[in-house]
mmCIF file of C-alpha atoms in Angstrom:
data_model
loop_
_atom_site.group_PDB
_atom_site.id
_atom_site.type_symbol
_atom_site.label_atom_id
_atom_site.label_comp_id
_atom_site.label_asym_id
_atom_site.label_seq_id
_atom_site.Cartn_x
_atom_site.Cartn_y
_atom_site.Cartn_z
ATOM 1 C CA MET A 14 11.926 36.119 -13.376
ATOM 2 C CA PRO A 15 9.632 33.152 -12.635
ATOM 3 C CA GLN A 16 7.115 32.413 -15.362
ATOM 4 C CA PRO A 17 3.403 32.610 -14.495
ATOM 5 C CA ASP A 18 1.772 29.309 -13.603
ATOM 6 C CA PRO A 19 -0.054 27.840 -16.621
ATOM 7 C CA ALA A 20 -3.829 27.912 -16.823
ATOM 8 C CA PRO A 21 -5.802 24.660 -16.699
ATOM 9 C CA ASP A 22 -6.818 24.820 -20.368
ATOM 10 C CA GLN A 23 -3.189 24.313 -21.339
ATOM 11 C CA PHE A 24 -3.137 20.763 -19.987
ATOM 12 C CA ALA A 25 -3.579 17.797 -22.313
ATOM 13 C CA GLN A 26 -5.668 15.025 -20.776
ATOM 14 C CA HIS A 27 -3.879 12.248 -22.603
ATOM 15 C CA HIS A 28 -0.522 13.305 -21.142
ATOM 16 C CA LEU A 29 -2.041 13.268 -17.655
ATOM 17 C CA ASN A 30 -3.464 9.804 -18.257
ATOM 18 C CA GLN A 31 -0.151 8.508 -19.549
ATOM 19 C CA ALA A 32 1.696 9.849 -16.508
ATOM 20 C CA LEU A 33 -0.787 8.031 -14.272
ATOM 21 C CA HIS A 34 -0.348 4.878 -16.344
ATOM 22 C CA GLN A 35 3.384 5.124 -15.774
ATOM 23 C CA ALA A 36 2.809 5.483 -12.032
ATOM 24 C CA GLN A 37 0.640 2.354 -12.037
ATOM 25 C CA ALA A 38 3.539 0.491 -13.651
ATOM 26 C CA ALA A 39 5.470 1.064 -10.408
ATOM 27 C CA LEU A 40 2.720 -0.502 -8.271
ATOM 28 C CA LEU A 41 4.618 -3.645 -7.309
ATOM 29 C CA ARG A 42 8.185 -2.381 -7.212
ATOM 30 C CA ALA A 43 8.452 1.141 -5.782
ATOM 31 C CA SER A 44 7.946 0.343 -2.077
ATOM 32 C CA PRO A 45 8.776 2.007 0.255
ATOM 33 C CA ASN A 46 8.959 4.917 -2.178
ATOM 34 C CA PRO A 47 5.784 6.333 -3.726
ATOM 35 C CA ARG A 48 4.542 5.095 -7.093
ATOM 36 C CA VAL A 49 5.268 7.941 -9.484
ATOM 37 C CA GLY A 50 5.013 8.411 -13.230
ATOM 38 C CA CYS A 51 6.420 11.168 -15.423
ATOM 39 C CA VAL A 52 5.787 12.196 -19.033
ATOM 40 C CA LEU A 53 7.844 14.768 -20.940
ATOM 41 C CA VAL A 54 6.208 16.793 -23.708
ATOM 42 C CA ASN A 55 8.070 19.177 -26.037
ATOM 43 C CA PRO A 56 6.807 22.691 -26.894
ATOM 44 C CA GLN A 57 5.077 21.265 -29.973
ATOM 45 C CA GLY A 58 2.939 19.010 -27.780
ATOM 46 C CA GLN A 59 4.738 15.782 -28.689
ATOM 47 C CA ARG A 60 5.588 13.207 -26.045
ATOM 48 C CA ILE A 61 9.366 12.747 -25.977
ATOM 49 C CA GLY A 62 9.958 10.672 -22.851
ATOM 50 C CA GLN A 63 8.248 8.798 -20.065
ATOM 51 C CA GLY A 64 9.184 6.743 -17.047
ATOM 52 C CA SER A 65 8.205 5.461 -13.623
ATOM 53 C CA THR A 66 9.868 4.952 -10.265
ATOM 54 C CA GLN A 67 12.141 1.923 -10.080
ATOM 55 C CA GLN A 68 12.894 -0.275 -7.071
ATOM 56 C CA ALA A 69 14.189 1.419 -3.918
ATOM 57 C CA GLY A 70 17.613 2.873 -4.558
ATOM 58 C CA GLY A 71 16.954 3.077 -8.297
ATOM 59 C CA PRO A 72 16.037 6.103 -10.417
ATOM 60 C CA HIS A 73 12.837 8.038 -9.807
ATOM 61 C CA ALA A 74 10.221 8.661 -12.499
ATOM 62 C CA GLU A 75 11.608 12.013 -13.618
ATOM 63 C CA VAL A 76 15.096 10.611 -14.198
ATOM 64 C CA MET A 77 13.685 7.616 -16.070
ATOM 65 C CA ALA A 78 11.692 9.951 -18.336
ATOM 66 C CA LEU A 79 14.766 12.086 -19.019
ATOM 67 C CA ARG A 80 16.777 8.974 -19.857
ATOM 68 C CA ASP A 81 14.006 7.822 -22.179
ATOM 69 C CA ALA A 82 14.103 11.144 -24.035
ATOM 70 C CA GLN A 83 17.882 11.014 -24.260
ATOM 71 C CA ALA A 84 17.798 7.443 -25.570
ATOM 72 C CA GLY A 85 15.399 8.598 -28.296
ATOM 73 C CA GLY A 86 17.584 11.535 -29.278
ATOM 74 C CA GLN A 87 14.971 14.032 -28.080
ATOM 75 C CA ALA A 88 15.865 17.505 -26.845
ATOM 76 C CA THR A 89 14.357 18.368 -23.450
ATOM 77 C CA GLU A 90 14.953 22.136 -23.551
ATOM 78 C CA GLY A 91 11.672 23.965 -23.016
ATOM 79 C CA ALA A 92 9.709 20.760 -22.377
ATOM 80 C CA THR A 93 6.876 20.217 -19.903
ATOM 81 C CA ALA A 94 7.083 17.483 -17.275
ATOM 82 C CA TYR A 95 3.786 15.951 -16.175
ATOM 83 C CA VAL A 96 4.505 14.115 -12.939
ATOM 84 C CA THR A 97 2.084 12.406 -10.546
ATOM 85 C CA LEU A 98 3.881 13.601 -7.406
ATOM 86 C CA GLU A 99 5.853 16.712 -6.565
ATOM 87 C CA PRO A 100 9.512 16.224 -7.581
ATOM 88 C CA CYS A 101 11.790 15.562 -4.623
ATOM 89 C CA CYS A 102 14.377 18.168 -3.666
ATOM 90 C CA HIS A 103 16.524 16.276 -1.154
ATOM 91 C CA GLN A 104 19.422 13.879 -1.370
ATOM 92 C CA GLY A 105 18.398 10.363 -0.425
ATOM 93 C CA ARG A 106 19.511 7.116 -2.028
ATOM 94 C CA THR A 107 19.225 9.079 -5.283
ATOM 95 C CA GLY A 108 19.792 12.718 -6.136
ATOM 96 C CA PRO A 109 17.092 15.420 -6.133
ATOM 97 C CA CYS A 110 14.718 15.152 -9.077
ATOM 98 C CA THR A 111 14.338 18.943 -9.092
ATOM 99 C CA GLU A 112 17.992 19.291 -10.048
ATOM 100 C CA ALA A 113 17.685 16.663 -12.764
ATOM 101 C CA LEU A 114 14.776 18.574 -14.302
ATOM 102 C CA LEU A 115 16.600 21.886 -14.074
ATOM 103 C CA GLY A 116 19.728 20.399 -15.607
ATOM 104 C CA ALA A 117 17.707 19.106 -18.545
ATOM 105 C CA GLY A 118 16.252 22.533 -19.333
ATOM 106 C CA ILE A 119 12.647 21.663 -18.466
ATOM 107 C CA ALA A 120 10.529 24.826 -18.680
ATOM 108 C CA ARG A 121 7.305 23.745 -16.997
ATOM 109 C CA VAL A 122 6.268 21.171 -14.384
ATOM 110 C CA VAL A 123 2.725 19.983 -13.795
ATOM 111 C CA ALA A 124 2.477 17.913 -10.600
ATOM 112 C CA ALA A 125 -0.639 16.042 -9.514
ATOM 113 C CA VAL A 126 -0.187 16.357 -5.741
ATOM 114 C CA ALA A 127 2.337 17.707 -3.268
ATOM 115 C CA ASP A 128 4.715 15.196 -1.702
ATOM 116 C CA PRO A 129 3.674 14.550 1.940
ATOM 117 C CA ASN A 130 7.256 13.665 2.894
ATOM 118 C CA PRO A 131 8.386 16.404 5.336
ATOM 119 C CA LEU A 132 11.698 16.507 3.468
ATOM 120 C CA VAL A 133 9.789 17.759 0.401
ATOM 121 C CA ALA A 134 6.301 19.059 1.303
ATOM 122 C CA GLY A 135 6.172 21.908 -1.230
ATOM 123 C CA GLN A 136 9.870 22.653 -1.224
ATOM 124 C CA GLY A 137 10.372 20.843 -4.525
ATOM 125 C CA LEU A 138 7.852 23.047 -6.304
ATOM 126 C CA ALA A 139 9.269 26.121 -4.576
ATOM 127 C CA ARG A 140 12.751 25.232 -5.828
ATOM 128 C CA LEU A 141 11.480 24.926 -9.395
ATOM 129 C CA ARG A 142 9.564 28.206 -9.216
ATOM 130 C CA ALA A 143 12.594 29.995 -7.799
ATOM 131 C CA ALA A 144 14.613 28.759 -10.767
ATOM 132 C CA GLY A 145 12.133 30.343 -13.172
ATOM 133 C CA LEU A 146 9.993 27.362 -14.159
ATOM 134 C CA ALA A 147 6.247 27.566 -14.604
ATOM 135 C CA VAL A 148 4.747 25.239 -12.014
ATOM 136 C CA ALA A 149 1.197 23.992 -11.450
ATOM 137 C CA LEU A 150 -0.271 21.720 -8.785
ATOM 138 C CA ALA A 151 -3.326 19.865 -10.058
ATOM 139 C CA SER A 152 -4.782 19.277 -6.598
ATOM 140 C CA GLU A 153 -5.155 23.048 -6.188
ATOM 141 C CA SER A 154 -6.804 23.558 -9.569
ATOM 142 C CA ALA A 155 -10.497 24.307 -10.092
ATOM 143 C CA ASP A 156 -10.468 22.182 -13.246
ATOM 144 C CA PRO A 157 -12.415 18.910 -12.642
ATOM 145 C CA ALA A 158 -10.111 16.900 -14.917
ATOM 146 C CA LEU A 159 -7.045 18.024 -12.988
ATOM 147 C CA GLN A 160 -8.735 17.356 -9.670
ATOM 148 C CA ALA A 161 -9.618 13.830 -10.801
ATOM 149 C CA TRP A 162 -6.025 13.249 -11.909
ATOM 150 C CA ALA A 163 -4.743 14.467 -8.553
ATOM 151 C CA ALA A 164 -7.197 12.252 -6.653
ATOM 152 C CA ALA A 165 -6.159 9.185 -8.657
ATOM 153 C CA ALA A 166 -2.478 9.903 -8.079
ATOM 154 C CA ARG A 167 -3.030 10.253 -4.340
ATOM 155 C CA GLU A 168 -5.166 7.117 -4.188
ATOM 156 C CA LEU A 169 -2.417 5.133 -5.877
ATOM 157 C CA ASN A 170 -0.145 6.182 -3.002
ATOM 158 C CA ILE A 171 -2.658 6.046 -0.154
ATOM 159 C CA GLY A 172 -0.211 4.009 1.930
ATOM 160 C CA PHE A 173 2.649 6.459 1.401
ATOM 161 C CA PHE A 174 0.417 9.368 2.398
ATOM 162 C CA SER A 175 -0.726 7.427 5.457
ATOM 163 C CA ARG A 176 2.820 6.655 6.548
ATOM 164 C CA MET A 177 4.024 10.206 6.061
ATOM 165 C CA GLN A 178 1.042 11.998 7.600
ATOM 166 C CA ARG A 179 -0.351 9.554 10.197
ATOM 167 C CA HIS A 180 2.868 7.610 10.869
ATOM 168 C CA THR A 181 0.989 4.337 10.407
ATOM 169 C CA PRO A 182 0.526 2.119 7.350
ATOM 170 C CA TRP A 183 -2.690 1.945 5.359
ATOM 171 C CA VAL A 184 -4.250 -1.241 6.734
ATOM 172 C CA ARG A 185 -6.297 -3.383 4.359
ATOM 173 C CA LEU A 186 -8.015 -6.418 5.923
ATOM 174 C CA LYS A 187 -8.798 -9.259 3.533
ATOM 175 C CA VAL A 188 -11.485 -11.865 4.234
ATOM 176 C CA ALA A 189 -12.877 -14.717 2.129
ATOM 177 C CA ALA A 190 -16.293 -15.958 3.239
ATOM 178 C CA SER A 191 -19.565 -17.520 2.208
ATOM 179 C CA LEU A 192 -22.522 -15.266 1.496
ATOM 180 C CA ASP A 193 -23.648 -15.662 5.114
ATOM 181 C CA GLY A 194 -20.244 -14.566 6.418
ATOM 182 C CA VAL A 195 -18.696 -17.922 7.333
ATOM 183 C CA THR A 196 -14.921 -18.186 6.882
ATOM 184 C CA ALA A 197 -14.494 -21.758 8.123
ATOM 185 C CA LEU A 198 -16.624 -24.731 9.165
ATOM 186 C CA PRO A 199 -16.813 -25.741 12.848
ATOM 187 C CA ASN A 200 -14.140 -28.399 12.171
ATOM 188 C CA GLY A 201 -11.816 -25.687 10.844
ATOM 189 C CA GLN A 202 -12.101 -26.523 7.134
ATOM 190 C CA SER A 203 -11.822 -23.397 4.985
ATOM 191 C CA GLN A 204 -10.060 -24.420 1.761
ATOM 192 C CA TRP A 205 -11.524 -23.374 -0.475
ATOM 193 C CA ILE A 206 -14.605 -21.257 0.119
ATOM 194 C CA THR A 207 -13.925 -18.912 -2.773
ATOM 195 C CA GLY A 208 -12.945 -19.861 -6.317
ATOM 196 C CA GLU A 209 -9.644 -19.883 -8.123
ATOM 197 C CA ALA A 210 -10.138 -16.449 -9.708
ATOM 198 C CA ALA A 211 -10.759 -14.820 -6.329
ATOM 199 C CA ARG A 212 -7.712 -16.508 -4.844
ATOM 200 C CA ALA A 213 -5.559 -15.277 -7.734
ATOM 201 C CA ASP A 214 -6.953 -11.781 -7.260
ATOM 202 C CA GLY A 215 -6.037 -11.977 -3.579
ATOM 203 C CA HIS A 216 -2.428 -12.674 -4.533
ATOM 204 C CA ALA A 217 -2.412 -9.512 -6.648
ATOM 205 C CA TRP A 218 -3.498 -7.514 -3.586
ATOM 206 C CA ARG A 219 -0.757 -9.190 -1.542
ATOM 207 C CA ALA A 220 1.788 -8.252 -4.180
ATOM 208 C CA ARG A 221 1.051 -4.516 -3.977
ATOM 209 C CA ALA A 222 1.467 -4.433 -0.186
ATOM 210 C CA CYS A 223 4.710 -3.711 1.610
ATOM 211 C CA ALA A 224 3.909 -6.361 4.215
ATOM 212 C CA VAL A 225 1.427 -9.171 4.885
ATOM 213 C CA LEU A 226 0.190 -9.536 8.468
ATOM 214 C CA THR A 227 -1.193 -12.655 10.117
ATOM 215 C CA GLY A 228 -1.630 -14.082 13.618
ATOM 216 C CA ILE A 229 -0.201 -17.085 15.396
ATOM 217 C CA GLY A 230 -3.535 -18.904 15.196
ATOM 218 C CA THR A 231 -3.396 -18.884 11.403
ATOM 219 C CA VAL A 232 0.274 -19.902 11.444
ATOM 220 C CA LEU A 233 -0.369 -22.932 13.662
ATOM 221 C CA HIS A 234 -3.683 -24.045 12.192
ATOM 222 C CA ASP A 235 -3.225 -23.421 8.463
ATOM 223 C CA GLN A 236 0.580 -23.614 8.153
ATOM 224 C CA PRO A 237 0.470 -20.985 5.402
ATOM 225 C CA ARG A 238 3.276 -19.560 3.305
ATOM 226 C CA LEU A 239 1.502 -16.224 2.754
ATOM 227 C CA ASP A 240 3.802 -15.295 -0.108
ATOM 228 C CA VAL A 241 2.830 -13.995 -3.550
ATOM 229 C CA ARG A 242 2.282 -16.711 -6.139
ATOM 230 C CA GLY A 243 1.046 -16.493 -9.703
ATOM 231 C CA VAL A 244 1.901 -12.796 -9.961
ATOM 232 C CA ASP A 245 4.960 -11.480 -11.786
ATOM 233 C CA THR A 246 6.430 -9.384 -8.990
ATOM 234 C CA PRO A 247 9.994 -8.133 -8.448
ATOM 235 C CA ARG A 248 9.756 -8.576 -4.671
ATOM 236 C CA GLN A 249 7.981 -10.518 -1.959
ATOM 237 C CA PRO A 250 6.267 -8.441 0.750
ATOM 238 C CA MET A 251 7.627 -8.730 4.251
ATOM 239 C CA LEU A 252 5.700 -11.162 6.460
ATOM 240 C CA VAL A 253 4.545 -9.918 9.866
ATOM 241 C CA ILE A 254 3.284 -12.259 12.595
ATOM 242 C CA VAL A 255 1.481 -11.256 15.773
ATOM 243 C CA ASP A 256 2.693 -13.937 18.180
ATOM 244 C CA SER A 257 2.478 -12.848 21.819
ATOM 245 C CA ALA A 258 4.085 -15.988 23.299
ATOM 246 C CA LEU A 259 6.514 -16.738 20.429
ATOM 247 C CA GLN A 260 4.867 -19.985 19.392
ATOM 248 C CA THR A 261 5.840 -19.742 15.721
ATOM 249 C CA PRO A 262 7.636 -22.973 14.752
ATOM 250 C CA PRO A 263 11.153 -22.259 13.446
ATOM 251 C CA ASP A 264 10.521 -24.772 10.651
ATOM 252 C CA ALA A 265 7.125 -23.353 9.631
ATOM 253 C CA PRO A 266 6.422 -23.263 5.842
ATOM 254 C CA LEU A 267 6.323 -19.467 5.979
ATOM 255 C CA PHE A 268 10.123 -19.423 6.256
ATOM 256 C CA ALA A 269 10.535 -21.111 2.859
ATOM 257 C CA PRO A 270 10.092 -18.007 0.656
ATOM 258 C CA ARG A 271 13.066 -15.641 0.789
ATOM 259 C CA ARG A 272 11.740 -12.439 2.349
ATOM 260 C CA PRO A 273 11.970 -10.580 5.664
ATOM 261 C CA VAL A 274 9.902 -12.067 8.498
ATOM 262 C CA LEU A 275 9.028 -9.881 11.481
ATOM 263 C CA VAL A 276 7.535 -11.439 14.625
ATOM 264 C CA TYR A 277 5.916 -9.224 17.280
ATOM 265 C CA ALA A 278 5.748 -10.704 20.772
ATOM 266 C CA ALA A 279 4.635 -9.551 24.210
ATOM 267 C CA ALA A 280 7.045 -11.230 26.634
ATOM 268 C CA PRO A 281 10.712 -12.256 26.248
ATOM 269 C CA GLN A 282 11.311 -15.899 25.397
ATOM 270 C CA PRO A 283 15.104 -16.072 24.834
ATOM 271 C CA ALA A 284 15.286 -19.677 23.623
ATOM 272 C CA ARG A 285 12.343 -19.353 21.246
ATOM 273 C CA GLN A 286 13.635 -16.001 20.021
ATOM 274 C CA ALA A 287 17.044 -17.515 19.246
ATOM 275 C CA ALA A 288 15.435 -20.364 17.292
ATOM 276 C CA LEU A 289 13.306 -17.961 15.240
ATOM 277 C CA GLU A 290 16.250 -15.670 14.558
ATOM 278 C CA HIS A 291 18.225 -18.696 13.384
ATOM 279 C CA SER A 292 15.419 -19.259 10.849
ATOM 280 C CA GLY A 293 15.805 -15.667 9.658
ATOM 281 C CA ALA A 294 13.114 -13.852 11.632
ATOM 282 C CA THR A 295 13.426 -10.571 13.495
ATOM 283 C CA VAL A 296 11.684 -10.558 16.873
ATOM 284 C CA VAL A 297 10.285 -7.342 18.343
ATOM 285 C CA TYR A 298 8.775 -7.088 21.835
ATOM 286 C CA LEU A 299 5.846 -4.703 22.162
ATOM 287 C CA PRO A 300 3.883 -5.717 25.275
ATOM 288 C CA GLY A 301 0.380 -4.393 25.741
ATOM 289 C CA ALA A 302 -2.617 -5.130 27.899
ATOM 290 C CA ALA A 303 -4.112 -8.604 28.207
ATOM 291 C CA ALA A 304 -6.860 -9.593 25.806
ATOM 292 C CA ARG A 305 -10.483 -9.539 26.902
ATOM 293 C CA GLY A 306 -10.995 -12.164 29.608
ATOM 294 C CA GLY A 307 -7.289 -13.087 29.693
ATOM 295 C CA THR A 308 -4.333 -12.453 31.961
ATOM 296 C CA SER A 309 -1.321 -12.836 29.666
ATOM 297 C CA PRO A 310 -0.069 -9.677 27.935
ATOM 298 C CA LYS A 311 -0.751 -9.292 24.240
ATOM 299 C CA VAL A 312 1.106 -7.362 21.568
ATOM 300 C CA ASP A 313 0.378 -3.633 21.570
ATOM 301 C CA LEU A 314 -1.177 -3.457 18.114
ATOM 302 C CA ALA A 315 -1.192 0.345 17.876
ATOM 303 C CA ALA A 316 2.508 0.451 18.759
ATOM 304 C CA MET A 317 3.112 -2.275 16.178
ATOM 305 C CA MET A 318 1.538 -0.113 13.465
ATOM 306 C CA ARG A 319 3.790 2.798 14.373
ATOM 307 C CA ASP A 320 6.814 0.508 14.329
ATOM 308 C CA LEU A 321 5.876 -0.870 10.923
ATOM 309 C CA ALA A 322 5.587 2.669 9.552
ATOM 310 C CA ALA A 323 9.030 3.468 10.935
ATOM 311 C CA ARG A 324 10.284 0.425 9.016
ATOM 312 C CA GLY A 325 8.920 1.833 5.749
ATOM 313 C CA VAL A 326 5.637 -0.080 5.459
ATOM 314 C CA ASN A 327 3.142 1.902 3.395
ATOM 315 C CA GLU A 328 0.395 -0.675 2.781
ATOM 316 C CA LEU A 329 -0.240 -3.508 5.242
ATOM 317 C CA HIS A 330 -2.295 -6.435 3.935
ATOM 318 C CA VAL A 331 -3.974 -8.444 6.716
ATOM 319 C CA GLU A 332 -4.851 -12.124 6.251
ATOM 320 C CA ALA A 333 -5.652 -13.394 9.718
ATOM 321 C CA GLY A 334 -8.255 -15.244 11.723
ATOM 322 C CA HIS A 335 -11.388 -13.897 13.355
ATOM 323 C CA LYS A 336 -9.648 -13.145 16.674
ATOM 324 C CA LEU A 337 -6.896 -10.901 15.305
ATOM 325 C CA ASN A 338 -9.333 -9.375 12.802
ATOM 326 C CA GLY A 339 -11.611 -8.444 15.702
ATOM 327 C CA SER A 340 -8.755 -7.019 17.754
ATOM 328 C CA LEU A 341 -7.631 -4.798 14.867
ATOM 329 C CA LEU A 342 -11.174 -3.619 14.174
ATOM 330 C CA ARG A 343 -11.942 -2.890 17.832
ATOM 331 C CA ALA A 344 -8.712 -0.909 18.115
ATOM 332 C CA GLY A 345 -9.680 1.215 15.101
ATOM 333 C CA LEU A 346 -6.580 0.123 13.185
ATOM 334 C CA VAL A 347 -8.261 -1.069 9.975
ATOM 335 C CA ASP A 348 -8.695 1.405 7.115
ATOM 336 C CA GLU A 349 -10.214 -0.775 4.441
ATOM 337 C CA LEU A 350 -11.902 -4.157 4.048
ATOM 338 C CA LEU A 351 -11.247 -6.407 1.060
ATOM 339 C CA VAL A 352 -13.986 -9.043 1.194
ATOM 340 C CA TYR A 353 -14.568 -11.939 -1.191
ATOM 341 C CA LEU A 354 -18.035 -13.487 -0.909
ATOM 342 C CA ALA A 355 -18.680 -16.902 -2.421
ATOM 343 C CA PRO A 356 -22.123 -17.981 -3.678
ATOM 344 C CA LYS A 357 -22.410 -20.483 -0.823
ATOM 345 C CA TRP A 358 -24.489 -20.682 2.360
ATOM 346 C CA LEU A 359 -22.632 -22.540 5.094
ATOM 347 C CA GLY A 360 -24.631 -21.874 8.241
ATOM 348 C CA VAL A 361 -22.776 -22.496 11.506
ATOM 349 C CA GLY A 362 -19.059 -21.726 11.430
ATOM 350 C CA THR A 363 -16.393 -19.146 12.124
ATOM 351 C CA GLY A 364 -17.283 -15.537 11.343
ATOM 352 C CA MET A 365 -15.192 -12.817 9.754
ATOM 353 C CA SER A 366 -14.167 -11.224 13.044
ATOM 354 C CA ASP A 367 -14.579 -11.389 16.798
ATOM 355 C CA PHE A 368 -16.204 -7.957 16.924
ATOM 356 C CA GLY A 369 -18.814 -6.858 19.447
ATOM 357 C CA PRO A 370 -21.303 -7.606 20.851
ATOM 358 C CA LEU A 371 -22.737 -4.134 20.398
ATOM 359 C CA ALA A 372 -25.477 -2.584 22.497
ATOM 360 C CA GLN A 373 -26.987 -0.594 19.628
ATOM 361 C CA LEU A 374 -26.766 -0.362 15.863
ATOM 362 C CA ALA A 375 -25.226 3.113 16.057
ATOM 363 C CA ASP A 376 -22.112 1.540 17.593
ATOM 364 C CA GLY A 377 -21.369 -0.393 14.411
ATOM 365 C CA LEU A 378 -18.366 0.397 12.265
ATOM 366 C CA ALA A 379 -19.506 2.741 9.471
ATOM 367 C CA LEU A 380 -18.156 1.874 6.023
ATOM 368 C CA ASN A 381 -18.350 3.282 2.512
ATOM 369 C CA PHE A 382 -18.306 0.901 -0.430
ATOM 370 C CA SER A 383 -15.514 1.773 -2.861
ATOM 371 C CA SER A 384 -16.239 -0.969 -5.375
ATOM 372 C CA VAL A 385 -18.342 -4.085 -5.894
ATOM 373 C CA GLU A 386 -17.145 -6.401 -8.661
ATOM 374 C CA MET A 387 -17.466 -9.985 -9.825
ATOM 375 C CA VAL A 388 -14.236 -11.981 -9.711
ATOM 376 C CA GLY A 389 -14.979 -15.295 -11.310
ATOM 377 C CA GLN A 390 -18.082 -16.616 -9.546
ATOM 378 C CA ASP A 391 -17.392 -14.612 -6.382
ATOM 379 C CA VAL A 392 -18.134 -11.024 -5.419
ATOM 380 C CA ARG A 393 -15.306 -8.733 -4.367
ATOM 381 C CA LEU A 394 -16.245 -5.890 -2.044
ATOM 382 C CA LEU A 395 -13.896 -3.054 -1.224
ATOM 383 C CA ALA A 396 -15.200 -1.010 1.695
ATOM 384 C CA ARG A 397 -13.428 1.876 3.419
ATOM 385 C CA VAL A 398 -13.929 2.922 7.001
ATOM 386 C CA ALA A 399 -15.947 6.138 6.847
ATOM 387 C CA GLY A 400 -13.762 9.238 6.884
ATOM 388 C CA ARG A 401 -10.555 7.233 7.173
ATOM 389 C CA ASP A 402 -8.919 8.564 4.001
ATOM 390 C CA VAL A 403 -9.003 12.197 5.174
ATOM 391 C CA PHE A 404 -5.483 12.924 6.432
#
C-alpha cells in the first residue's frame, strides 16, 4: 500500500537549501538538461549523500547522490530524497532516476517542482507512489518555505521550462550603456563603456546560456569572439548569428574558439554557405518578411527561436547591436533584459535598441525589475517583461 504523503512540518529547511545548492552547482554544465540537485537523508535525519546533474549524457542528480552515499558506506534503505525536480521515469541517454531510487530502497521523495518534459510530467512521481513511496511536491504545498524552494528551483531552470512548455528558449538581452542609454559614440567607439567588473560579470551570464546570439552588424563592425573568458566553465555556449545575406567572413575571429556556430540566413548563397561550412558553421535558411523600409528578405526571428528550442537551447543570451535588439523587442521575443549602466553621460550616440517610435506611453514595453545591483562602479539591472514568466 502506498504511504501517505508527508506533511510540510516534516521537511528540514537545511536539506532543501542544500539540494538547491547542489542544483546551482550544475548551472554551467547541465545544458540541455535541467539543473538538478539531490540530497539523501537517512531516517535519523542525517545527510548521507548529495549530488547534481552532470554534463549531458552523464549521471543525473539522483544517481550522483546515490553514488555519494555508496562511496561513504551509507545505507540508503528507508532514506528520503530531496530533489529539486521530479525524478525522470523514461530511458534517455541515461536510465530512469525513478528506478535508481527504487532500487536503492528510498522510502520518501520530496520534489520541488514537476518536470515539464512531456516524457515525465507527473509520471515520475506517479511511478514512485505506485511503488509505495511517500511522495510530496513542494510547489503544491501551502507551506511558504516549500513554495519558496519550489520557486527557486523553477527559476534556476527557467530556460528548460520555457523550452518544454513554450517551445522557445528563454531570451535574455544584454546591453552595456552609459547612464543616458548610449551604447556607442557616433564614430562607433564602444570599448569600453562599462568597467572590468561588469565585463567579467557579463561573461558569467554568457557561460550559463546554451547559446549566444548576435547579428551580422556586430560581427562585421566589432569582429568579436563572443566566447566565455575568465570563467571556469566545462563548455562554450553555441554561437548563433543572424546573417540574412551570409556576409559572415569565413576567417572571422568568432571561429577561433572550438564550439558550434549556427548561422541563420534568409536567401541561399551556395558559395558563401560552402565557405562558412568549411570554417565549421552550420547554415540554416529561414526567410521572413523584409525589414521596415527594405525589400530584401530577413531571417524569420520567431521561426529561429522555435528552431533553436528544437536544437536543445534553453537559455539564449543576446549580445547584438541596436537594430537586431529592436527587431527582437518589436517581435515580442525578448523575455528579460540584462542592462549594465556606467556612471557616464555620453550624449549623442547609438541607443540600446531601434524600438519605436511609439504614439503613446501605453504602447511601451512593460517591465518588472528583478534586481538592481552594483557591479564594480556600474549598475546591473535585471528586468523581466511583465507576465512573461507565466507559462
